[in-house]
Amino acid sequence: MADEHIDDMMNRVGREPVQPVDGAFANRLETDLRTQSQQGVAPLRQPAWWLRPSTVVAFGLLIVLVGLAVGILRSDPATIEITTAQGSSISVPGSDEIVEGQAGMELEDGTRIEVGSGGSITVGGVVLDEGSTAVVEAGSLDVIGPSSLSTTTTTQEPAPDDTAETTRPTPKTGTVVEQTTAPPTTTDDSLPTTVAPETTVPRTTIPRTTVPKTTLPPEIKPTTTQPASLLTAAPETTVPETRPQTTVPARIKIDAELVDLGDRVGTLTWRVGETDAAIAGWIIQVRRGDGIANLATMRQPEARLLRVEITNENLEFRVVARGEDGVLGESAWIAPSS
């Protein structure tokens, strides 16, 4: 039986078709086996995304950029000072070191510095001469030190004090004396005596009897005396009415002129009409199209000249006079003229 079962299985296997071999699968299997045999070990797994070198480098750059931004915001304004006619010195924010200014130098706030011939330096569109001192902060230029920006010296007299000294009269002080009225006092020392008539009774003698007469004092009405403080009126005090006199300064007339000197440099000059107002400084504004920006702020009331950089022929400039309480006047917009 066993031999017949084996013969039957052999005959059945010989009759069943055999599936052809997958050539592509065999090639892949052979390639993988050869690769593993050459490496000797299985390939390592890829690390997590936060441990990859590219991710670590990106985080490092982000931290550096944030630190630079915080340093720029907390840094002191750059002080630019021209020392000699041959060079310019610049005080870098956050450091006491004074470095030599170079053409194309850029501050931390993005303000570019250009050094020209003869010791001139251009900062933010303003050309500073020898001896000029300026502060640059967030792109705004503030001319504060002694400089040669003024061509004429005008002594500004302080505005007259229109508020007259007011003396308030001292009210008169009255003396109040209380008046007290004492009630009248009645004194009666004499008391009349009435004697009864004599009566004769037989065998009876009535002795003489004296009955004293009692006199009541007159009725005393109570007198109420009011305090003098209620009866005496308070002295009248007249306080003169004092109104503060506010003087509104008249508008200052300013005539400005801008002359193009070539090489993108122009001279802005202005004249001021007669005025009694106290000028605290100047604001130089620039306009291009509808955009207006403050080019420079000058704290020198006597200044009448400023050299500016003309980077575009469509630029217009204006001079604004400022006082302690606001703007006193401004000039018209002017374009450069050769």
Short mmCIF file of C-alpha atoms in Angstrom, two decimals:
data_model
loop_
_atom_site.label_atom_id
_atom_site.label_comp_id
_atom_site.label_asym_id
_atom_site.label_seq_id
_atom_site.Cartn_x
_atom_site.Cartn_y
_atom_site.Cartn_z
CA MET A 1 0.00 0.00 0.00
CA ALA A 2 2.72 2.35 0.80
CA ASP A 3 4.38 1.80 -2.52
CA GLU A 4 1.14 2.47 -4.37
CA HIS A 5 0.59 5.73 -2.40
CA ILE A 6 4.05 6.93 -3.25
CA ASP A 7 3.60 6.09 -6.90
CA ASP A 8 0.29 7.93 -6.96
CA MET A 9 1.85 11.09 -5.43
CA MET A 10 4.70 11.03 -7.90
CA ASN A 11 2.35 10.73 -10.84
CA ARG A 12 0.19 13.63 -9.53
CA VAL A 13 3.19 15.92 -9.05
CA GLY A 14 4.41 15.24 -12.49
CA ARG A 15 1.12 16.22 -13.96
CA GLU A 16 0.78 19.63 -12.10
CA PRO A 17 2.27 22.68 -13.94
CA VAL A 18 5.23 24.47 -12.30
CA GLN A 19 5.16 28.34 -11.90
CA PRO A 20 7.96 30.08 -13.79
CA VAL A 21 10.69 31.83 -11.73
CA ASP A 22 10.35 35.67 -11.23
CA GLY A 23 13.56 37.01 -12.72
CA ALA A 24 13.25 40.52 -11.30
CA PHE A 25 12.69 39.26 -7.77
CA ALA A 26 15.66 36.98 -8.09
CA ASN A 27 17.86 39.85 -9.22
CA ARG A 28 16.78 42.06 -6.31
CA LEU A 29 17.32 39.27 -3.84
CA GLU A 30 20.78 38.60 -5.20
CA THR A 31 21.70 42.32 -5.07
CA ASP A 32 20.52 42.70 -1.47
CA LEU A 33 22.42 39.63 -0.36
CA ARG A 34 25.62 40.86 -1.99
CA THR A 35 25.27 44.35 -0.42
CA GLN A 36 24.73 42.97 3.07
CA SER A 37 27.63 40.61 2.68
CA GLN A 38 29.94 43.49 1.67
CA GLN A 39 28.86 45.81 4.54
CA GLY A 40 28.93 43.07 7.08
CA VAL A 41 26.16 44.74 9.18
CA ALA A 42 22.64 45.95 8.56
CA PRO A 43 22.21 49.68 7.61
CA LEU A 44 21.52 52.12 10.51
CA ARG A 45 18.16 53.84 10.96
CA GLN A 46 17.82 57.58 10.21
CA PRO A 47 17.84 59.83 13.37
CA ALA A 48 14.86 61.93 14.42
CA TRP A 49 14.35 65.22 12.59
CA TRP A 50 15.33 67.36 15.59
CA LEU A 51 18.66 65.51 15.86
CA ARG A 52 19.68 65.97 12.26
CA PRO A 53 22.64 68.31 11.61
CA SER A 54 20.63 70.60 9.33
CA THR A 55 18.01 71.16 12.04
CA VAL A 56 20.64 71.95 14.67
CA VAL A 57 22.33 74.47 12.36
CA ALA A 58 19.01 76.18 11.59
CA PHE A 59 18.21 76.58 15.29
CA GLY A 60 21.67 78.02 15.92
CA LEU A 61 21.25 80.63 13.20
CA LEU A 62 17.85 81.60 14.58
CA ILE A 63 19.30 82.17 18.05
CA VAL A 64 22.10 84.32 16.60
CA LEU A 65 19.63 86.48 14.64
CA VAL A 66 17.46 87.04 17.72
CA GLY A 67 20.52 88.06 19.73
CA LEU A 68 21.59 90.56 17.07
CA ALA A 69 18.10 92.07 16.94
CA VAL A 70 18.01 92.52 20.73
CA GLY A 71 21.48 94.07 20.67
CA ILE A 72 20.47 96.57 18.00
CA LEU A 73 17.35 97.62 19.90
CA ARG A 74 19.25 98.09 23.17
CA SER A 75 22.32 99.75 21.73
CA ASP A 76 23.10 103.42 22.23
CA PRO A 77 22.82 105.84 19.32
CA ALA A 78 25.90 106.20 17.21
CA THR A 79 27.79 109.46 17.69
CA ILE A 80 29.49 110.72 14.54
CA GLU A 81 32.13 113.38 15.07
CA ILE A 82 34.50 114.90 12.55
CA THR A 83 37.86 115.68 14.13
CA THR A 84 40.13 116.88 11.32
CA ALA A 85 39.82 117.94 7.73
CA GLN A 86 41.53 114.76 6.56
CA GLY A 87 39.45 112.16 8.41
CA SER A 88 36.33 111.41 10.37
CA SER A 89 35.96 109.52 13.63
CA ILE A 90 32.91 107.47 14.54
CA SER A 91 31.87 106.25 17.98
CA VAL A 92 30.29 102.83 17.55
CA PRO A 93 27.21 102.10 19.72
CA GLY A 94 27.87 99.92 22.76
CA SER A 95 31.63 100.57 22.72
CA ASP A 96 33.97 103.31 23.90
CA GLU A 97 36.31 102.73 20.96
CA ILE A 98 36.43 105.40 18.29
CA VAL A 99 37.13 104.01 14.84
CA GLU A 100 38.07 105.77 11.64
CA GLY A 101 35.10 106.31 9.37
CA GLN A 102 35.19 104.53 6.04
CA ALA A 103 33.16 104.96 2.89
CA GLY A 104 30.17 102.63 2.77
CA MET A 105 30.28 101.91 6.50
CA GLU A 106 26.91 100.86 7.92
CA LEU A 107 25.71 101.23 11.50
CA GLU A 108 23.71 98.65 13.37
CA ASP A 109 20.44 100.45 12.71
CA GLY A 110 21.02 100.35 8.96
CA THR A 111 22.24 103.94 8.52
CA ARG A 112 24.96 104.17 5.89
CA ILE A 113 27.99 106.42 6.31
CA GLU A 114 29.93 107.90 3.43
CA VAL A 115 33.18 109.80 3.90
CA GLY A 116 34.12 112.32 1.25
CA SER A 117 37.12 114.46 0.51
CA GLY A 118 38.10 117.30 2.83
CA GLY A 119 36.82 115.58 5.95
CA SER A 120 33.13 115.74 5.02
CA ILE A 121 30.87 112.86 5.99
CA THR A 122 27.41 112.00 4.71
CA VAL A 123 25.00 110.34 7.10
CA GLY A 124 21.40 109.60 6.26
CA GLY A 125 21.29 112.19 3.49
CA VAL A 126 22.92 115.05 5.44
CA VAL A 127 26.44 116.24 4.65
CA LEU A 128 28.34 117.25 7.81
CA ASP A 129 31.34 119.56 7.68
CA GLU A 130 34.45 119.64 9.83
CA GLY A 131 33.71 119.98 13.55
CA SER A 132 30.13 118.76 13.24
CA THR A 133 28.72 116.41 15.83
CA ALA A 134 25.58 114.39 15.21
CA VAL A 135 23.67 111.51 16.75
CA VAL A 136 22.10 108.83 14.58
CA GLU A 137 19.30 106.79 16.11
CA ALA A 138 16.89 104.57 14.19
CA GLY A 139 17.68 106.37 10.95
CA SER A 140 17.03 109.86 12.38
CA LEU A 141 19.85 112.42 12.47
CA ASP A 142 20.07 114.92 15.31
CA VAL A 143 22.70 117.66 14.97
CA ILE A 144 23.57 118.67 18.54
CA GLY A 145 27.25 119.62 18.80
CA PRO A 146 29.16 122.72 17.77
CA SER A 147 29.40 122.90 14.03
CA SER A 148 29.95 125.24 11.13
CA LEU A 149 26.41 124.85 9.86
CA SER A 150 25.46 128.46 10.60
CA THR A 151 26.46 131.38 8.41
CA THR A 152 24.90 134.16 10.46
CA THR A 153 24.54 134.61 14.17
CA THR A 154 21.25 135.90 15.43
CA THR A 155 20.70 136.58 19.09
CA GLN A 156 17.24 135.52 20.08
CA GLU A 157 15.93 137.68 22.85
CA PRO A 158 13.65 135.95 25.29
CA ALA A 159 10.00 136.64 24.81
CA PRO A 160 8.69 139.37 27.11
CA ASP A 161 6.81 138.21 30.12
CA ASP A 162 3.28 139.41 29.48
CA THR A 163 2.07 138.25 32.82
CA ALA A 164 2.27 141.29 35.12
CA GLU A 165 3.01 140.76 38.77
CA THR A 166 -0.25 140.90 40.68
CA THR A 167 -0.29 142.03 44.31
CA ARG A 168 -3.33 140.92 46.19
CA PRO A 169 -4.36 143.46 48.90
CA THR A 170 -4.31 142.24 52.45
CA PRO A 171 -7.84 142.29 53.83
CA LYS A 172 -8.37 144.53 56.85
CA THR A 173 -8.76 142.69 60.12
CA GLY A 174 -11.48 144.04 62.45
CA THR A 175 -11.45 143.79 66.24
CA VAL A 176 -14.61 142.28 67.70
CA VAL A 177 -15.53 143.09 71.32
CA GLU A 178 -18.38 141.26 72.98
CA GLN A 179 -20.87 143.53 74.64
CA THR A 180 -22.42 142.15 77.79
CA THR A 181 -25.40 143.89 79.41
CA ALA A 182 -25.86 143.17 83.10
CA PRO A 183 -29.42 143.00 84.44
CA PRO A 184 -30.48 146.01 86.54
CA THR A 185 -30.18 145.59 90.26
CA THR A 186 -32.89 147.10 92.55
CA THR A 187 -32.09 147.71 96.20
CA ASP A 188 -34.86 148.90 98.66
CA ASP A 189 -33.54 149.46 102.16
CA SER A 190 -36.60 151.37 103.49
CA LEU A 191 -39.56 149.26 104.59
CA PRO A 192 -42.63 151.33 105.57
CA THR A 193 -44.45 150.34 108.83
CA THR A 194 -48.23 150.38 109.23
CA VAL A 195 -49.63 150.91 112.76
CA ALA A 196 -53.09 149.60 113.60
CA PRO A 197 -55.54 152.00 115.24
CA GLU A 198 -55.86 151.85 119.01
CA THR A 199 -58.89 150.03 120.33
CA THR A 200 -60.12 150.53 123.86
CA VAL A 201 -61.80 147.51 125.37
CA PRO A 202 -63.10 147.68 128.71
CA ARG A 203 -60.92 145.87 131.06
CA THR A 204 -58.80 144.65 128.19
CA THR A 205 -55.69 146.28 126.93
CA ILE A 206 -54.47 145.17 123.57
CA PRO A 207 -50.79 145.75 123.14
CA ARG A 208 -49.57 147.68 120.16
CA THR A 209 -48.54 145.33 117.33
CA THR A 210 -46.32 146.33 114.42
CA VAL A 211 -46.71 144.29 111.25
CA PRO A 212 -43.89 144.80 108.80
CA LYS A 213 -44.85 145.44 105.21
CA THR A 214 -43.18 143.22 102.64
CA THR A 215 -42.32 144.79 99.28
CA LEU A 216 -41.54 142.42 96.46
CA PRO A 217 -38.78 143.48 94.07
CA PRO A 218 -39.82 144.32 90.53
CA GLU A 219 -39.98 141.43 88.07
CA ILE A 220 -36.67 140.87 86.37
CA LYS A 221 -36.94 139.75 82.76
CA PRO A 222 -34.05 137.62 81.47
CA THR A 223 -31.94 139.37 78.90
CA THR A 224 -30.27 137.28 76.19
CA THR A 225 -27.08 138.75 74.76
CA GLN A 226 -26.01 137.43 71.34
CA PRO A 227 -22.31 136.91 70.75
CA ALA A 228 -20.71 139.73 68.91
CA SER A 229 -19.45 137.30 66.30
CA LEU A 230 -23.04 136.77 65.17
CA LEU A 231 -24.03 140.40 65.34
CA THR A 232 -20.98 141.88 63.59
CA ALA A 233 -20.75 141.31 59.84
CA ALA A 234 -17.46 140.01 58.48
CA PRO A 235 -15.33 142.61 56.75
CA GLU A 236 -15.68 142.60 52.98
CA THR A 237 -12.57 141.55 51.09
CA THR A 238 -12.23 142.56 47.46
CA VAL A 239 -9.92 140.32 45.41
CA PRO A 240 -9.04 141.79 42.05
CA GLU A 241 -9.82 139.43 39.18
CA THR A 242 -6.64 138.25 37.51
CA ARG A 243 -6.78 136.43 34.18
CA PRO A 244 -3.65 134.84 32.74
CA GLN A 245 -2.63 136.58 29.60
CA THR A 246 -1.70 134.05 26.94
CA THR A 247 0.30 135.40 24.05
CA VAL A 248 0.12 133.33 20.90
CA PRO A 249 3.35 133.83 18.96
CA ALA A 250 2.91 135.00 15.44
CA ARG A 251 3.82 132.69 12.61
CA ILE A 252 7.43 133.03 11.54
CA LYS A 253 8.09 133.73 7.89
CA ILE A 254 10.87 131.54 6.51
CA ASP A 255 12.42 131.91 3.05
CA ALA A 256 14.51 128.88 2.03
CA GLU A 257 16.76 128.24 -0.97
CA LEU A 258 18.46 125.05 -2.15
CA VAL A 259 21.45 125.29 -4.51
CA ASP A 260 22.76 122.18 -6.26
CA LEU A 261 26.57 122.12 -5.99
CA GLY A 262 27.04 118.98 -8.07
CA ASP A 263 28.25 115.54 -7.01
CA ARG A 264 24.84 114.97 -5.38
CA VAL A 265 25.47 117.69 -2.79
CA GLY A 266 23.33 120.78 -2.23
CA THR A 267 23.36 123.75 0.13
CA LEU A 268 20.11 124.54 1.92
CA THR A 269 19.95 128.09 3.33
CA TRP A 270 17.08 129.99 4.91
CA ARG A 271 16.23 133.44 6.22
CA VAL A 272 13.85 134.32 9.04
CA GLY A 273 11.65 137.39 9.18
CA GLU A 274 11.38 139.72 12.14
CA THR A 275 9.82 137.96 15.12
CA ASP A 276 9.79 138.09 18.91
CA ALA A 277 9.24 134.36 19.29
CA ALA A 278 11.97 132.21 20.84
CA ILE A 279 13.18 129.60 18.34
CA ALA A 280 14.33 126.34 19.93
CA GLY A 281 15.62 124.63 16.79
CA TRP A 282 14.93 123.48 13.26
CA ILE A 283 13.51 120.41 11.54
CA ILE A 284 14.60 119.72 7.96
CA GLN A 285 11.99 117.70 6.06
CA VAL A 286 12.26 115.98 2.68
CA ARG A 287 9.42 115.03 0.36
CA ARG A 288 9.20 112.74 -2.63
CA GLY A 289 5.74 112.38 -4.09
CA ASP A 290 3.29 111.92 -1.21
CA GLY A 291 5.90 110.69 1.28
CA ILE A 292 7.32 113.14 3.86
CA ALA A 293 10.12 112.34 6.31
CA ASN A 294 12.24 114.26 8.83
CA LEU A 295 15.75 114.45 7.40
CA ALA A 296 17.48 116.15 10.34
CA THR A 297 16.79 117.89 13.64
CA MET A 298 18.94 120.87 14.63
CA ARG A 299 19.08 122.26 18.17
CA GLN A 300 20.93 125.41 17.12
CA PRO A 301 18.54 128.38 16.83
CA GLU A 302 21.24 130.42 15.06
CA ALA A 303 21.77 127.86 12.28
CA ARG A 304 20.90 129.07 8.78
CA LEU A 305 22.68 126.55 6.54
CA LEU A 306 22.77 122.80 6.02
CA ARG A 307 24.38 120.71 3.31
CA VAL A 308 22.18 117.87 2.11
CA GLU A 309 22.60 114.94 -0.24
CA ILE A 310 20.51 115.11 -3.42
CA THR A 311 19.99 111.53 -4.56
CA ASN A 312 17.02 112.25 -6.80
CA GLU A 313 15.97 115.26 -8.81
CA ASN A 314 12.38 114.80 -7.59
CA LEU A 315 13.30 115.51 -3.97
CA GLU A 316 11.89 118.62 -2.28
CA PHE A 317 13.02 120.12 1.01
CA ARG A 318 11.39 122.28 3.68
CA VAL A 319 12.62 124.08 6.83
CA VAL A 320 10.38 124.01 9.93
CA ALA A 321 10.99 126.29 12.95
CA ARG A 322 10.06 124.76 16.28
CA GLY A 323 9.62 126.43 19.66
CA GLU A 324 9.12 125.19 23.17
CA ASP A 325 5.39 124.66 22.65
CA GLY A 326 5.25 123.53 19.03
CA VAL A 327 5.83 124.60 15.45
CA LEU A 328 6.35 128.32 14.88
CA GLY A 329 6.44 128.31 11.09
CA GLU A 330 7.69 126.54 8.01
CA SER A 331 9.00 127.43 4.58
CA ALA A 332 7.58 126.39 1.26
CA TRP A 333 8.69 123.18 -0.43
CA ILE A 334 11.68 123.89 -2.65
CA ALA A 335 13.47 121.83 -5.28
CA PRO A 336 17.21 122.02 -6.00
CA SER A 337 18.29 124.73 -8.42
CA SER A 338 21.68 125.03 -10.09
#
